[in-house]
């Protein structure tokens, strides 16, 4: 089970890293004086980022249970 979680975490972390290396992510997370980062077109990118981060944190927490 632990090996499966470690593999799944590695895959999720790689997916998050690849997502964060996209132009879509860069534009969605950029700041702007007129709120360009809050443009509706970036909502899906921000939601995907949140989903990937949440998944990685969940897997890390589940792995931490084995360390107890």
GROMACS .gro file of N, CA and C in nm:
model
  204
    1UNK      N    1   0.081  -0.119   0.000
    1UNK     CA    2   0.000   0.000   0.000
    1UNK      C    3   0.086   0.126   0.000
    2UNK      N    4   0.190   0.127   0.084
    2UNK     CA    5   0.278   0.244   0.092
    2UNK      C    6   0.346   0.270  -0.042
    3UNK      N    7   0.391   0.165  -0.108
    3UNK     CA    8   0.458   0.181  -0.237
    3UNK      C    9   0.362   0.239  -0.340
    4UNK      N   10   0.236   0.193  -0.333
    4UNK     CA   11   0.135   0.245  -0.425
    4UNK      C   12   0.113   0.394  -0.403
    5UNK      N   13   0.104   0.435  -0.276
    5UNK     CA   14   0.085   0.577  -0.244
    5UNK      C   15   0.205   0.660  -0.287
    6UNK      N   16   0.326   0.607  -0.268
    6UNK     CA   17   0.446   0.679  -0.310
    6UNK      C   18   0.448   0.698  -0.461
    7UNK      N   19   0.409   0.595  -0.534
    7UNK     CA   20   0.404   0.604  -0.680
    7UNK      C   21   0.299   0.705  -0.723
    8UNK      N   22   0.183   0.698  -0.659
    8UNK     CA   23   0.075   0.791  -0.693
    8UNK      C   24   0.115   0.935  -0.661
    9UNK      N   25   0.185   0.957  -0.549
    9UNK     CA   26   0.232   1.090  -0.513
    9UNK      C   27   0.334   1.140  -0.614
   10UNK      N   28   0.424   1.055  -0.655
   10UNK     CA   29   0.524   1.096  -0.755
   10UNK      C   30   0.456   1.138  -0.885
   11UNK      N   31   0.355   1.064  -0.926
   11UNK     CA   32   0.283   1.097  -1.048
   11UNK      C   33   0.207   1.229  -1.032
   12UNK      N   34   0.142   1.246  -0.918
   12UNK     CA   35   0.066   1.369  -0.894
   12UNK      C   36   0.159   1.490  -0.886
   13UNK      N   37   0.273   1.473  -0.823
   13UNK     CA   38   0.369   1.583  -0.814
   13UNK      C   39   0.424   1.619  -0.952
   14UNK      N   40   0.449   1.518  -1.034
   14UNK     CA   41   0.496   1.544  -1.170
   14UNK      C   42   0.390   1.615  -1.252
   15UNK      N   43   0.265   1.577  -1.234
   15UNK     CA   44   0.155   1.642  -1.305
   15UNK      C   45   0.141   1.788  -1.260
   16UNK      N   46   0.154   1.812  -1.131
   16UNK     CA   47   0.148   1.949  -1.079
   16UNK      C   48   0.264   2.032  -1.134
   17UNK      N   49   0.382   1.975  -1.134
   17UNK     CA   50   0.499   2.047  -1.185
   17UNK      C   51   0.482   2.082  -1.333
   18UNK      N   52   0.432   1.987  -1.411
   18UNK     CA   53   0.409   2.013  -1.554
   18UNK      C   54   0.303   2.120  -1.573
   19UNK      N   55   0.198   2.115  -1.492
   19UNK     CA   56   0.091   2.215  -1.499
   19UNK      C   57   0.146   2.354  -1.468
   20UNK      N   58   0.231   2.362  -1.366
   20UNK     CA   59   0.287   2.490  -1.325
   20UNK      C   60   0.389   2.545  -1.424
   21UNK      N   61   0.432   2.464  -1.518
   21UNK     CA   62   0.528   2.508  -1.620
   21UNK      C   63   0.459   2.558  -1.747
   22UNK      N   64   0.326   2.565  -1.746
   22UNK     CA   65   0.253   2.608  -1.866
   22UNK      C   66   0.233   2.760  -1.867
   23UNK      N   67   0.213   2.811  -1.988
   23UNK     CA   68   0.181   2.952  -2.003
   23UNK      C   69   0.047   2.985  -1.938
   24UNK      N   70  -0.046   2.892  -1.948
   24UNK     CA   71  -0.177   2.915  -1.888
   24UNK      C   72  -0.165   2.941  -1.738
   25UNK      N   73  -0.080   2.862  -1.673
   25UNK     CA   74  -0.058   2.881  -1.530
   25UNK      C   75   0.008   3.016  -1.503
   26UNK      N   76   0.108   3.048  -1.582
   26UNK     CA   77   0.180   3.175  -1.564
   26UNK      C   78   0.085   3.294  -1.576
   27UNK      N   79   0.001   3.292  -1.678
   27UNK     CA   80  -0.093   3.402  -1.696
   27UNK      C   81  -0.199   3.406  -1.587
   28UNK      N   82  -0.245   3.290  -1.545
   28UNK     CA   83  -0.349   3.285  -1.442
   28UNK      C   84  -0.297   3.332  -1.307
   29UNK      N   85  -0.171   3.310  -1.278
   29UNK     CA   86  -0.116   3.344  -1.148
   29UNK      C   87  -0.047   3.480  -1.147
   30UNK      N   88  -0.031   3.542  -1.263
   30UNK     CA   89   0.037   3.671  -1.269
   30UNK      C   90  -0.047   3.780  -1.207
   31UNK      N   91   0.018   3.876  -1.153
   31UNK     CA   92  -0.052   3.992  -1.099
   31UNK      C   93  -0.065   4.097  -1.207
   32UNK      N   94  -0.154   4.185  -1.188
   32UNK     CA   95  -0.171   4.294  -1.283
   32UNK      C   96  -0.237   4.412  -1.216
   33UNK      N   97  -0.210   4.529  -1.267
   33UNK     CA   98  -0.264   4.649  -1.204
   33UNK      C   99  -0.415   4.661  -1.227
   34UNK      N  100  -0.469   4.590  -1.327
   34UNK     CA  101  -0.611   4.598  -1.354
   34UNK      C  102  -0.682   4.466  -1.326
   35UNK      N  103  -0.621   4.381  -1.245
   35UNK     CA  104  -0.685   4.255  -1.207
   35UNK      C  105  -0.689   4.152  -1.319
   36UNK      N  106  -0.594   4.157  -1.410
   36UNK     CA  107  -0.592   4.063  -1.522
   36UNK      C  108  -0.583   3.919  -1.478
   37UNK      N  109  -0.520   3.895  -1.365
   37UNK     CA  110  -0.508   3.758  -1.316
   37UNK      C  111  -0.642   3.702  -1.272
   38UNK      N  112  -0.739   3.788  -1.246
   38UNK     CA  113  -0.872   3.745  -1.202
   38UNK      C  114  -0.969   3.732  -1.318
   39UNK      N  115  -0.920   3.738  -1.438
   39UNK     CA  116  -1.005   3.728  -1.556
   39UNK      C  117  -1.077   3.592  -1.556
   40UNK      N  118  -1.203   3.589  -1.597
   40UNK     CA  119  -1.280   3.462  -1.596
   40UNK      C  120  -1.214   3.349  -1.675
   41UNK      N  121  -1.136   3.382  -1.774
   41UNK     CA  122  -1.070   3.278  -1.855
   41UNK      C  123  -0.970   3.197  -1.772
   42UNK      N  124  -0.925   3.253  -1.661
   42UNK     CA  125  -0.824   3.185  -1.578
   42UNK      C  126  -0.884   3.102  -1.465
   43UNK      N  127  -1.014   3.105  -1.451
   43UNK     CA  128  -1.078   3.031  -1.341
   43UNK      C  129  -1.050   2.881  -1.348
   44UNK      N  130  -1.058   2.825  -1.468
   44UNK     CA  131  -1.036   2.680  -1.483
   44UNK      C  132  -0.892   2.644  -1.448
   45UNK      N  133  -0.797   2.729  -1.486
   45UNK     CA  134  -0.657   2.703  -1.454
   45UNK      C  135  -0.634   2.707  -1.304
   46UNK      N  136  -0.693   2.806  -1.239
   46UNK     CA  137  -0.679   2.816  -1.093
   46UNK      C  138  -0.746   2.698  -1.023
   47UNK      N  139  -0.861   2.657  -1.072
   47UNK     CA  140  -0.930   2.543  -1.013
   47UNK      C  141  -0.848   2.416  -1.030
   48UNK      N  142  -0.787   2.397  -1.147
   48UNK     CA  143  -0.704   2.279  -1.171
   48UNK      C  144  -0.582   2.281  -1.079
   49UNK      N  145  -0.522   2.396  -1.060
   49UNK     CA  146  -0.408   2.409  -0.970
   49UNK      C  147  -0.448   2.369  -0.829
   50UNK      N  148  -0.560   2.422  -0.783
   50UNK     CA  149  -0.609   2.390  -0.648
   50UNK      C  150  -0.634   2.240  -0.634
   51UNK      N  151  -0.693   2.181  -0.736
   51UNK     CA  152  -0.722   2.037  -0.734
   51UNK      C  153  -0.594   1.955  -0.725
   52UNK      N  154  -0.493   1.990  -0.804
   52UNK     CA  155  -0.367   1.916  -0.802
   52UNK      C  156  -0.295   1.932  -0.669
   53UNK      N  157  -0.293   2.052  -0.616
   53UNK     CA  158  -0.228   2.076  -0.487
   53UNK      C  159  -0.299   1.998  -0.377
   54UNK      N  160  -0.431   2.000  -0.378
   54UNK     CA  161  -0.509   1.927  -0.279
   54UNK      C  162  -0.482   1.777  -0.286
   55UNK      N  163  -0.473   1.725  -0.408
   55UNK     CA  164  -0.447   1.582  -0.426
   55UNK      C  165  -0.308   1.545  -0.372
   56UNK      N  166  -0.208   1.628  -0.401
   56UNK     CA  167  -0.073   1.601  -0.350
   56UNK      C  168  -0.070   1.605  -0.198
   57UNK      N  169  -0.137   1.702  -0.139
   57UNK     CA  170  -0.139   1.713   0.007
   57UNK      C  171  -0.211   1.595   0.071
   58UNK      N  172  -0.317   1.549   0.007
   58UNK     CA  173  -0.390   1.433   0.058
   58UNK      C  174  -0.300   1.310   0.056
   59UNK      N  175  -0.229   1.290  -0.052
   59UNK     CA  176  -0.139   1.175  -0.062
   59UNK      C  177  -0.026   1.185   0.040
   60UNK      N  178   0.027   1.305   0.060
   60UNK     CA  179   0.132   1.324   0.160
   60UNK      C  180   0.081   1.291   0.300
   61UNK      N  181  -0.041   1.332   0.330
   61UNK     CA  182  -0.099   1.303   0.461
   61UNK      C  183  -0.121   1.153   0.479
   62UNK      N  184  -0.167   1.088   0.374
   62UNK     CA  185  -0.189   0.944   0.383
   62UNK      C  186  -0.057   0.870   0.402
   63UNK      N  187   0.049   0.917   0.337
   63UNK     CA  188   0.181   0.856   0.355
   63UNK      C  189   0.235   0.882   0.497
   64UNK      N  190   0.205   0.998   0.550
   64UNK     CA  191   0.252   1.031   0.686
   64UNK      C  192   0.194   0.936   0.789
   65UNK      N  193   0.079   0.881   0.762
   65UNK     CA  194   0.018   0.786   0.855
   65UNK      C  195   0.106   0.661   0.872
   66UNK      N  196   0.181   0.628   0.769
   66UNK     CA  197   0.269   0.510   0.778
   66UNK      C  198   0.391   0.538   0.865
   67UNK      N  199   0.426   0.665   0.882
   67UNK     CA  200   0.543   0.701   0.961
   67UNK      C  201   0.516   0.694   1.111
   68UNK      N  202   0.389   0.686   1.147
   68UNK     CA  203   0.355   0.684   1.290
   68UNK      C  204   0.386   0.554   1.354
   0.00000   0.00000   0.00000
